[in-house]
CSV table of C-alpha atoms and ligand atoms in Angstrom, one decimal:
chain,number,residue,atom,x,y,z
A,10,UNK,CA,-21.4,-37.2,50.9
A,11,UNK,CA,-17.7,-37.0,52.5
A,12,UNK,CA,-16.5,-38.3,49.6
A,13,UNK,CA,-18.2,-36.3,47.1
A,14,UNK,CA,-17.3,-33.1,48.6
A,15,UNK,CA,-13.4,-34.7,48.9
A,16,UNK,CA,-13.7,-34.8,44.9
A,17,UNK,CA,-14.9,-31.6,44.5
A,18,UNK,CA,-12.3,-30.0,46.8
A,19,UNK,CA,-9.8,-32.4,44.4
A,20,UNK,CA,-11.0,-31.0,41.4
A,21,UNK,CA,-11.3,-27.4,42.1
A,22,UNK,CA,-7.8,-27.3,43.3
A,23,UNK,CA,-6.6,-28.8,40.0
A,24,UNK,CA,-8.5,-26.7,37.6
A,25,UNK,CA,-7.1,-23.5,39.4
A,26,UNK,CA,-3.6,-25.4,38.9
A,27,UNK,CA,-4.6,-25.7,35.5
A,28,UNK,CA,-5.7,-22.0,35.0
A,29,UNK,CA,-2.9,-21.0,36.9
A,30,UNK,CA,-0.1,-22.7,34.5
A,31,UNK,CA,-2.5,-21.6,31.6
A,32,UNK,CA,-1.8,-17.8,32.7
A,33,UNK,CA,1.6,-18.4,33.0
A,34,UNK,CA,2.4,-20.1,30.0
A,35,UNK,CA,0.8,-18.5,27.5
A,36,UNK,CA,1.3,-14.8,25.5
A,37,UNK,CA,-1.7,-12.8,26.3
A,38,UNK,CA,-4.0,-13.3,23.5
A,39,UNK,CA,-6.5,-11.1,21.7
A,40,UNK,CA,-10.5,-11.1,22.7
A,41,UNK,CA,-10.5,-12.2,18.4
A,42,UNK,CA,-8.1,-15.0,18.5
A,43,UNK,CA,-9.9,-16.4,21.9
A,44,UNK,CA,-13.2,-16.1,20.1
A,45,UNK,CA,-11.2,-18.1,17.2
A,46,UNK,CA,-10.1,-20.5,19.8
A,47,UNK,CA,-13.5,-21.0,20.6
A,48,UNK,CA,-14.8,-21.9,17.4
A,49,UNK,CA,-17.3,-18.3,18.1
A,50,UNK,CA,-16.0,-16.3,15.2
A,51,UNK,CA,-13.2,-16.6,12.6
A,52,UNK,CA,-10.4,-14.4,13.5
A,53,UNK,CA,-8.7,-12.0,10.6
A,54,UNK,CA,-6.0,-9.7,11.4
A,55,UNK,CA,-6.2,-5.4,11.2
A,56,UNK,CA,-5.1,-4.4,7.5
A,57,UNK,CA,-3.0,-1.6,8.3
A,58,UNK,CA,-3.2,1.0,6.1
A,59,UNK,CA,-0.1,2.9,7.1
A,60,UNK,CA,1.9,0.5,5.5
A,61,UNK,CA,0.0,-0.1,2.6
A,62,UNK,CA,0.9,3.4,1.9
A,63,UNK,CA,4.3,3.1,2.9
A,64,UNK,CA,4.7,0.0,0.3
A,65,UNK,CA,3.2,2.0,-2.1
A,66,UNK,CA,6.1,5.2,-1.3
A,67,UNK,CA,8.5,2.5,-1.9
A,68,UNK,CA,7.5,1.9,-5.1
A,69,UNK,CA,7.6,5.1,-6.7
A,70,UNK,CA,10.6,6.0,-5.3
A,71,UNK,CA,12.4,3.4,-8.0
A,72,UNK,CA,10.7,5.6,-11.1
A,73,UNK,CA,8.2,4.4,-13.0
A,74,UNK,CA,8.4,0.4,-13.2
A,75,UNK,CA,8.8,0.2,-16.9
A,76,UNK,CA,10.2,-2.7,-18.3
A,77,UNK,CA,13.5,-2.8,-19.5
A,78,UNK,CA,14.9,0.1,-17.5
A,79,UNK,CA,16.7,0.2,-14.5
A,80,UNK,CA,14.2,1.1,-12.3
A,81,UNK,CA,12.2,-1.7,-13.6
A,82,UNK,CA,14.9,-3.8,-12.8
A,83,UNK,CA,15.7,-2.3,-8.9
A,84,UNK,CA,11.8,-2.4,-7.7
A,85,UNK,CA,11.9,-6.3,-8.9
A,86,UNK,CA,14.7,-7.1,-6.2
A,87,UNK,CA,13.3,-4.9,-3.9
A,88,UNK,CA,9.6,-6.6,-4.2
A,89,UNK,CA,11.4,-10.2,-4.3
A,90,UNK,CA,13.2,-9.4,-0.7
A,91,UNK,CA,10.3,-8.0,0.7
A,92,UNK,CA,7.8,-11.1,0.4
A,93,UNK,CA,11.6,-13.1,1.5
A,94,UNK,CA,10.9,-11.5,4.9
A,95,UNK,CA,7.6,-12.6,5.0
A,96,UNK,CA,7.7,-16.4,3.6
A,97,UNK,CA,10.7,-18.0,2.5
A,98,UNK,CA,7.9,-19.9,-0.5
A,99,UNK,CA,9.4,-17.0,-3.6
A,100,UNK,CA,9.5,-17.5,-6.9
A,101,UNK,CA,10.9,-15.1,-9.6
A,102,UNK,CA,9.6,-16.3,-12.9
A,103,UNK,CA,11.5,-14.5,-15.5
A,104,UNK,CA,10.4,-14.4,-19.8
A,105,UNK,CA,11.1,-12.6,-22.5
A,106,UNK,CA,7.6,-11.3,-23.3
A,107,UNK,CA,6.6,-10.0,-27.0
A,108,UNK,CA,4.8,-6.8,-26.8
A,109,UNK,CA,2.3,-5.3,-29.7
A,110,UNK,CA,5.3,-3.2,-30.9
A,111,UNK,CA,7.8,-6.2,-31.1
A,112,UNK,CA,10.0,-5.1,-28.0
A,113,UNK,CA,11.2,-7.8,-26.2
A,114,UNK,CA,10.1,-7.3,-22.4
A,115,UNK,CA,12.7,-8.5,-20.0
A,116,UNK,CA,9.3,-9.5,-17.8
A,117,UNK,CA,9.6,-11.0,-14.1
A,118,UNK,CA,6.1,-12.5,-12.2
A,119,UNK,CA,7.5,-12.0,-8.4
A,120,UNK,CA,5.3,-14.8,-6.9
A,121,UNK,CA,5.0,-15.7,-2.6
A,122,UNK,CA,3.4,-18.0,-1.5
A,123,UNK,CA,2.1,-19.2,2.3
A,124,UNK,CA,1.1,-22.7,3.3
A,125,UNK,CA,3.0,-24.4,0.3
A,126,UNK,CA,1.4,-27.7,1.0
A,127,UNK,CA,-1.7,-27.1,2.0
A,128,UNK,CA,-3.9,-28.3,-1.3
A,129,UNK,CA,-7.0,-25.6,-0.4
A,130,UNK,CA,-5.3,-22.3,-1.9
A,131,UNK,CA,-6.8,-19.0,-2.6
A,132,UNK,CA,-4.6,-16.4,-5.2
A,133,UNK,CA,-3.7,-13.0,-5.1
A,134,UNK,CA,-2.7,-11.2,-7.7
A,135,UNK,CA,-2.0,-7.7,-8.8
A,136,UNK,CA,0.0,-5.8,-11.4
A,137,UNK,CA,3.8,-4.7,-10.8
A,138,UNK,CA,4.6,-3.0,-13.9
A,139,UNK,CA,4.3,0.8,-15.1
A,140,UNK,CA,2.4,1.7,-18.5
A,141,UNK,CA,5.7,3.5,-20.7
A,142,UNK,CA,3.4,6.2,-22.1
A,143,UNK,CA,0.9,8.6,-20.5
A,144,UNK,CA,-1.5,8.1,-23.3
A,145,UNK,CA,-5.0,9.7,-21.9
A,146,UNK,CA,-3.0,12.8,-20.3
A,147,UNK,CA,-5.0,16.0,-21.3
A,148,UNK,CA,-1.2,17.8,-22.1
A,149,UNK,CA,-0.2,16.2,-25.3
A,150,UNK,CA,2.8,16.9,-24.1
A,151,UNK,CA,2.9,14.5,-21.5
A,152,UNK,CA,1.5,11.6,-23.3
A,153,UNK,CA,5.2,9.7,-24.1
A,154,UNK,CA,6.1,10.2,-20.6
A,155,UNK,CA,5.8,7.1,-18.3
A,156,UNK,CA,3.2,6.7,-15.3
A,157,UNK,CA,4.3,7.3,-12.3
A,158,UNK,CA,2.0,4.5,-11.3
A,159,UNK,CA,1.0,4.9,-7.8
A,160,UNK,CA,-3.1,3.8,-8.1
A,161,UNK,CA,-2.9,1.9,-11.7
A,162,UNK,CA,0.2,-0.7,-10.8
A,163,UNK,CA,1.4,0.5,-7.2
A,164,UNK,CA,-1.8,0.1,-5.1
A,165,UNK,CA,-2.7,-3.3,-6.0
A,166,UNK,CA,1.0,-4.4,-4.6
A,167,UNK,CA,1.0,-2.4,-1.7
A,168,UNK,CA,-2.1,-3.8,-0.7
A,169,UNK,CA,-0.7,-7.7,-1.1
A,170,UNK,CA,2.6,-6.1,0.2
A,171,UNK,CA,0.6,-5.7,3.7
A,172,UNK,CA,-1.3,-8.7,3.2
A,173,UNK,CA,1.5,-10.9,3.0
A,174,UNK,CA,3.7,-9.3,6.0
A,175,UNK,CA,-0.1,-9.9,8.2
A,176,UNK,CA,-0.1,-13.6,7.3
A,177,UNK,CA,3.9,-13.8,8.0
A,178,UNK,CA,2.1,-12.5,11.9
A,179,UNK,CA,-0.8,-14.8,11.6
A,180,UNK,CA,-1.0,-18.0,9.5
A,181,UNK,CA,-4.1,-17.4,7.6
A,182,UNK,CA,-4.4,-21.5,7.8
A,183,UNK,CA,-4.7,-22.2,4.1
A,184,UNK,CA,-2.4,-22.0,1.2
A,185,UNK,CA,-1.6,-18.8,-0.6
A,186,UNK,CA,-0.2,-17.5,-3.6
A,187,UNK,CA,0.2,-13.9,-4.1
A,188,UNK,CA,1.3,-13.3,-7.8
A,189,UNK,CA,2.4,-9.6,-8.9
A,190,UNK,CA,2.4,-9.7,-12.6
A,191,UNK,CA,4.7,-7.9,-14.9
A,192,UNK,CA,4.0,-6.5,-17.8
A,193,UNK,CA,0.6,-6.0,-17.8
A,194,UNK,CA,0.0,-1.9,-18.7
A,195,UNK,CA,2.2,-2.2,-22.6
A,196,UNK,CA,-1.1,-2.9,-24.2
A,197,UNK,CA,-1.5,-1.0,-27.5
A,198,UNK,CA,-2.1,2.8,-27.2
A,199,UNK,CA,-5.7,3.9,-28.4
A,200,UNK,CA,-4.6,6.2,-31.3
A,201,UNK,CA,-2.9,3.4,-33.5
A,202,UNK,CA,-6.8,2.4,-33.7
A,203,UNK,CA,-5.6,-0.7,-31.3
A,204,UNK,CA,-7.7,-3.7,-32.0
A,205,UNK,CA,-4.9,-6.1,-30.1
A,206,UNK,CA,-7.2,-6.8,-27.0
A,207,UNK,CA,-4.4,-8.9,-25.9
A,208,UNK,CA,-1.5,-6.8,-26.1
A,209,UNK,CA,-2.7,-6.1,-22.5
A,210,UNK,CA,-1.7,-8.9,-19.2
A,211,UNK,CA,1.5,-10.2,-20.9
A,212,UNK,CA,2.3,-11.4,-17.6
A,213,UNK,CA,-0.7,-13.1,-16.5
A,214,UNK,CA,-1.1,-14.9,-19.9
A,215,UNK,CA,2.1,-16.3,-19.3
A,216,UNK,CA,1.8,-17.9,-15.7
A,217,UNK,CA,-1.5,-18.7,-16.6
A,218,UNK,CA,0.0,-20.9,-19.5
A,219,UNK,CA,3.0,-21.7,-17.1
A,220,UNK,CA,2.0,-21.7,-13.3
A,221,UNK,CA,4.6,-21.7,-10.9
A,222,UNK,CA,3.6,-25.1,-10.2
A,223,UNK,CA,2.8,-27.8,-12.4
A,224,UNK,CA,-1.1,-28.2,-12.3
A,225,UNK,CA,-1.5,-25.4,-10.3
A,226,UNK,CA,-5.1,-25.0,-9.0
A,227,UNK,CA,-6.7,-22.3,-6.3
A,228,UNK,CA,-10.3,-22.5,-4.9
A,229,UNK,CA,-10.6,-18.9,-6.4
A,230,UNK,CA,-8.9,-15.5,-7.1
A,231,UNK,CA,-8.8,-12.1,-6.8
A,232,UNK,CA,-7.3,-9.0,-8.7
A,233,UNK,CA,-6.2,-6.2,-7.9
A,234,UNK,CA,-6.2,-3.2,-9.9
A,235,UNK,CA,-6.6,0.7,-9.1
A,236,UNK,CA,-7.6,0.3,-5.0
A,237,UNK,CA,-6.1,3.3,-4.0
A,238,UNK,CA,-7.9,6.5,-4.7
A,239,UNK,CA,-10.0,8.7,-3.4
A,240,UNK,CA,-13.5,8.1,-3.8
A,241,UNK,CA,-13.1,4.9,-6.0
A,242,UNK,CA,-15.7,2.5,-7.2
A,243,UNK,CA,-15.4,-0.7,-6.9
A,244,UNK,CA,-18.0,-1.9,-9.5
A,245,UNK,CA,-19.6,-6.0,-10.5
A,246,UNK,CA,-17.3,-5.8,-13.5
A,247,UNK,CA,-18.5,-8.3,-16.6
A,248,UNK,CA,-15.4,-10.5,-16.8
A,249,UNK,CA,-15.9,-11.2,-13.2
A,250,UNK,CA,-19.6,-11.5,-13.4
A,251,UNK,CA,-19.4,-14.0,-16.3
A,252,UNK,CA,-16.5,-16.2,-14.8
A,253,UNK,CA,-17.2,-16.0,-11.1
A,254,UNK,CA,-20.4,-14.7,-10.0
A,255,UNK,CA,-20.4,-16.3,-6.5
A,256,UNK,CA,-17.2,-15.0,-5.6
A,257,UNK,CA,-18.1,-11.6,-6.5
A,258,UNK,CA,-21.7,-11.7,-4.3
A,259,UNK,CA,-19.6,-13.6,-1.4
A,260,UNK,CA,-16.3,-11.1,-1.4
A,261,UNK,CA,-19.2,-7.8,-2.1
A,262,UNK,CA,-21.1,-9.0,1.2
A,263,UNK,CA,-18.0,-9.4,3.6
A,264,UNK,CA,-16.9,-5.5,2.2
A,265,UNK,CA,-20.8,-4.8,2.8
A,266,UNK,CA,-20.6,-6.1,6.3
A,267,UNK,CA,-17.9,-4.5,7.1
A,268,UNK,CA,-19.2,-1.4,6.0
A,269,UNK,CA,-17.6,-0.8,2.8
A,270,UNK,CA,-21.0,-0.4,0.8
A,271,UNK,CA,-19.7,3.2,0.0
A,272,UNK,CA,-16.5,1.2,-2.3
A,273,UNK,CA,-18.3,-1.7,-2.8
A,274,UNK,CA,-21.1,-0.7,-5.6
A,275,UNK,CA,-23.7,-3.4,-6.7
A,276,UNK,CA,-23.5,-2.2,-10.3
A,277,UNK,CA,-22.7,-4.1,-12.9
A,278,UNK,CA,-20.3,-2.8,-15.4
A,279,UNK,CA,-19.2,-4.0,-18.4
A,280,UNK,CA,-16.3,-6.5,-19.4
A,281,UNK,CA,-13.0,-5.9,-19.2
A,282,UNK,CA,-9.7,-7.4,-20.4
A,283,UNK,CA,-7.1,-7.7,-17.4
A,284,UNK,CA,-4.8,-9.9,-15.9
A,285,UNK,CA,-8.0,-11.9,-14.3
A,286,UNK,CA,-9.7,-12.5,-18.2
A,287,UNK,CA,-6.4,-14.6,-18.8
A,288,UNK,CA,-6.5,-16.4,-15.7
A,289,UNK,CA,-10.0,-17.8,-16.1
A,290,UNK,CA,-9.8,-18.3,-19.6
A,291,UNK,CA,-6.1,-20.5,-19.7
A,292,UNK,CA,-6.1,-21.8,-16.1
A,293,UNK,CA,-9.9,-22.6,-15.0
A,294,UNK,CA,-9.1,-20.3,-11.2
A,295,UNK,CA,-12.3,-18.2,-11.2
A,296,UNK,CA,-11.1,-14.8,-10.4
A,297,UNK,CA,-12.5,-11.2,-9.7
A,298,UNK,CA,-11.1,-8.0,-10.6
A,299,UNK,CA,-11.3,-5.9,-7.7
A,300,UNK,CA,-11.2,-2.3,-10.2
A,301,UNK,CA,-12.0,1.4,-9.7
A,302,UNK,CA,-14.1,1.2,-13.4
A,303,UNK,CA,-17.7,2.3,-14.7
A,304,UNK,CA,-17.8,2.5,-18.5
A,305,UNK,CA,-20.6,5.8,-18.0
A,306,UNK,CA,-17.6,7.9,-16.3
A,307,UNK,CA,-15.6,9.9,-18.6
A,308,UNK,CA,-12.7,7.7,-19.0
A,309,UNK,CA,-14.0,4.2,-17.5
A,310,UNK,CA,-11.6,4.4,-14.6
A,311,UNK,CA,-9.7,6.7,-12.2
A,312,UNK,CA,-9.9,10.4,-13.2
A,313,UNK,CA,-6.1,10.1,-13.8
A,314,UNK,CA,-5.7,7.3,-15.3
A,315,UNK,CA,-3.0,6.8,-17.8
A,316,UNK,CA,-1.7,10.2,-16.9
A,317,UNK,CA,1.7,11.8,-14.9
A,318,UNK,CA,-0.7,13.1,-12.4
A,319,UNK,CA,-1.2,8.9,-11.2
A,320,UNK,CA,0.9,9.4,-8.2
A,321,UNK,CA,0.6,9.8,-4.5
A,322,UNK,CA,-1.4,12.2,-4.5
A,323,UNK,CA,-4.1,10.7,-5.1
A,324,UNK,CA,-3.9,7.6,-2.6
A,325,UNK,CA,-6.3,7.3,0.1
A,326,UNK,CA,-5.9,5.5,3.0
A,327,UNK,CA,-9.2,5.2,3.5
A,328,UNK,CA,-9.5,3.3,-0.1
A,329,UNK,CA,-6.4,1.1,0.3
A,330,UNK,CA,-8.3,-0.1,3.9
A,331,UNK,CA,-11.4,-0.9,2.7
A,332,UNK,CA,-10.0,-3.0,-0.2
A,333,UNK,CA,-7.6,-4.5,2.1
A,334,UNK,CA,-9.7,-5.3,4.9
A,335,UNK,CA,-12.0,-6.3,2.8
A,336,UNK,CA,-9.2,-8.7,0.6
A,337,UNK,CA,-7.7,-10.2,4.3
A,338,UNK,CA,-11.6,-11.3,5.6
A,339,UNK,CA,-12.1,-13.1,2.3
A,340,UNK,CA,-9.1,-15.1,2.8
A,341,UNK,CA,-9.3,-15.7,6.7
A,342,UNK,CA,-12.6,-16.7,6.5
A,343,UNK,CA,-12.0,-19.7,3.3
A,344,UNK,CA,-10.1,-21.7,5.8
B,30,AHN,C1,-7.9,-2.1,-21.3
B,30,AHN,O1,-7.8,-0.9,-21.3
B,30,AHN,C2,-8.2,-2.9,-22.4
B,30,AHN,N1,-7.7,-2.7,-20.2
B,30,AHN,C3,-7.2,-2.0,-19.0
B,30,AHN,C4,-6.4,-2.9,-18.2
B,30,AHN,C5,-5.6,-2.1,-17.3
B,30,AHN,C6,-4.7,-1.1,-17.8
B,30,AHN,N2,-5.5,-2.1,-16.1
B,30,AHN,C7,-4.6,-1.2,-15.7
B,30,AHN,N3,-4.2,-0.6,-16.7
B,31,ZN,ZN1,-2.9,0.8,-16.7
């Protein structure tokens, strides 16, 4: 009995010790990350909206991101030192891209990527570039001015802008490749009766026929295209739905839980051609297009789409959260 009671005395005294130096050694941590510790629940990070935004700001400030022009030009070393702060895994992939027309497009994929080694990967990916003309605005007037670009281009980098500088704070635990394609919006305008489906994703047909790495592979993918405006619908688009149905369902349920259903429509919608069609197609990563698009609305997507009026305006916060929170979950919780 002595004894027993000897140990127990021992062995309190030690745990305290224990807890003690645990206190002392240790940054305080988050009720999420001990619950991570724990193996209760997986933690993910707070998608902050703010700077989203803020990326977004930064963006149009260079002009529209058109290639060949100067602005073009500035926004690519701007987007290349900002993932630099975050990882020091960049790559600038740089081709001279034929568009429809026969311009040459001085084209840069701006690629970052977390984990380098790790052989589970997920990617990210979103447009860069500006579309030259604003084709669908109702002034005719406008319609060989370029897009400003903030939803259609802009919000999809913003978003992976603040996804990357979260994962630089907390390594998701897997590998990661965020790829911001250029030269996606030079697709052949509508009144030259444009049959040339693949004048559209120059840049994502080319890393998907030239990855950053040799025999690059990813668990799966997701796109990014128009996440910032007010109101949006996030619709089961067709390319999506043909090439990677589960992801879809899994990445619609975590928005769903997290009570995005308002963003996050069940609907399915029809095909579209985008960076993600080329992805499947040439590299076998199924992807998603996470896109603002129903084919029954007046223009398919955002009300100003393809016009000078795509600018800050009409960024929500509120949007760019729930695709972002939504985006950060799916990746957190595929380690
Ligand atoms: C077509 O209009 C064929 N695709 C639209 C892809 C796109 C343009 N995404 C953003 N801008
Ligand atoms: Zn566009």
């Amino acid at each position: 009995m002595k004894n027993h009671q000897l140990i127990l005395q021992i062995a309190i005294v030690i745990f305290t010790l224990l807890l003690s130096g645990c206190r002392n050694n240790t940054k305080p941590v988050t009720s999420d990350e001990q619950n991570a510790v724990e193996g209760k629940k997986i933690f993910v990070p707070e998608f902050n909206a703010d700077s989203a935004y803020s990326y977004i700001e930064r963006q149009l400030a260079f002009g529209p991101r058109v290639p060949n022009t100067a602005a073009h030009r500035a926004c690519a070393g701007w987007l290349e030192a900002s993932f630099r702060r975050f990882t020091p895994n960049v790559v600038i992939q740089q081709a001279k891209l034929k568009a429809f027309d026969g311009t040459m497009l001085d084209s840069r994929n701006i690629i970052a990527s977390f984990n380098p080694e790790n052989t589970s990967r997920v990617l990210l990916c979103a447009h860069w570039d500006s579309r030259p003309w604003a084709d669908h605005d109702p002034d005719p007037a406008n319609r060989k001015k370029p897009v400003p670009a903030a939803n259609d281009g802009g919000s999809g980098v913003g978003v992976l802008l603040e996804i990357a500088r979260q994962m630089s704070i907390h390594d998701p635990g897997l590998g990661v490749d965020i790829v911001l394609f250029d030269s996606e919006d030079y697709g052949e305008p509508q009144e030259l009766q444009g049959t040339n489906e693949d004048s559209w994703g120059l840049g994502s047909q080319y890393w998907s026929k030239n990855p950053h790495v040799p025999g690059y592979m990813a668990r799966f993918g997701i796109l990014l295209d128009m996440v910032g405006a007010a109101g949006a619908t996030f619709t089961m688009e067709g390319t999506s739905m043909y090439f990677a149905p589960d992801i879809m369902r899994r990445v619609w349920d975590i928005a769903h839980r997290l009570g995005y259903e308002n963003y996050f429509s069940t609907k399915k919608t029809g095909a579209i051609t985008d960076d993600h069609l080329y992805v499947n197609q040439i590299l076998g990563v199924p992807t998603i297009d996470i896109i603002d698009y129903d084919q029954e609305r007046e223009k398919g997507f955002f009300k100003y789409w393809h016009t000078i009026n795509d600018d800050m305006k009409n960024i929500s916060k509120e949007t760019l959260k729930a695709a972002g929170q939504t985006v950060l979950t799916a990746v957190y919780e595929s380690r």
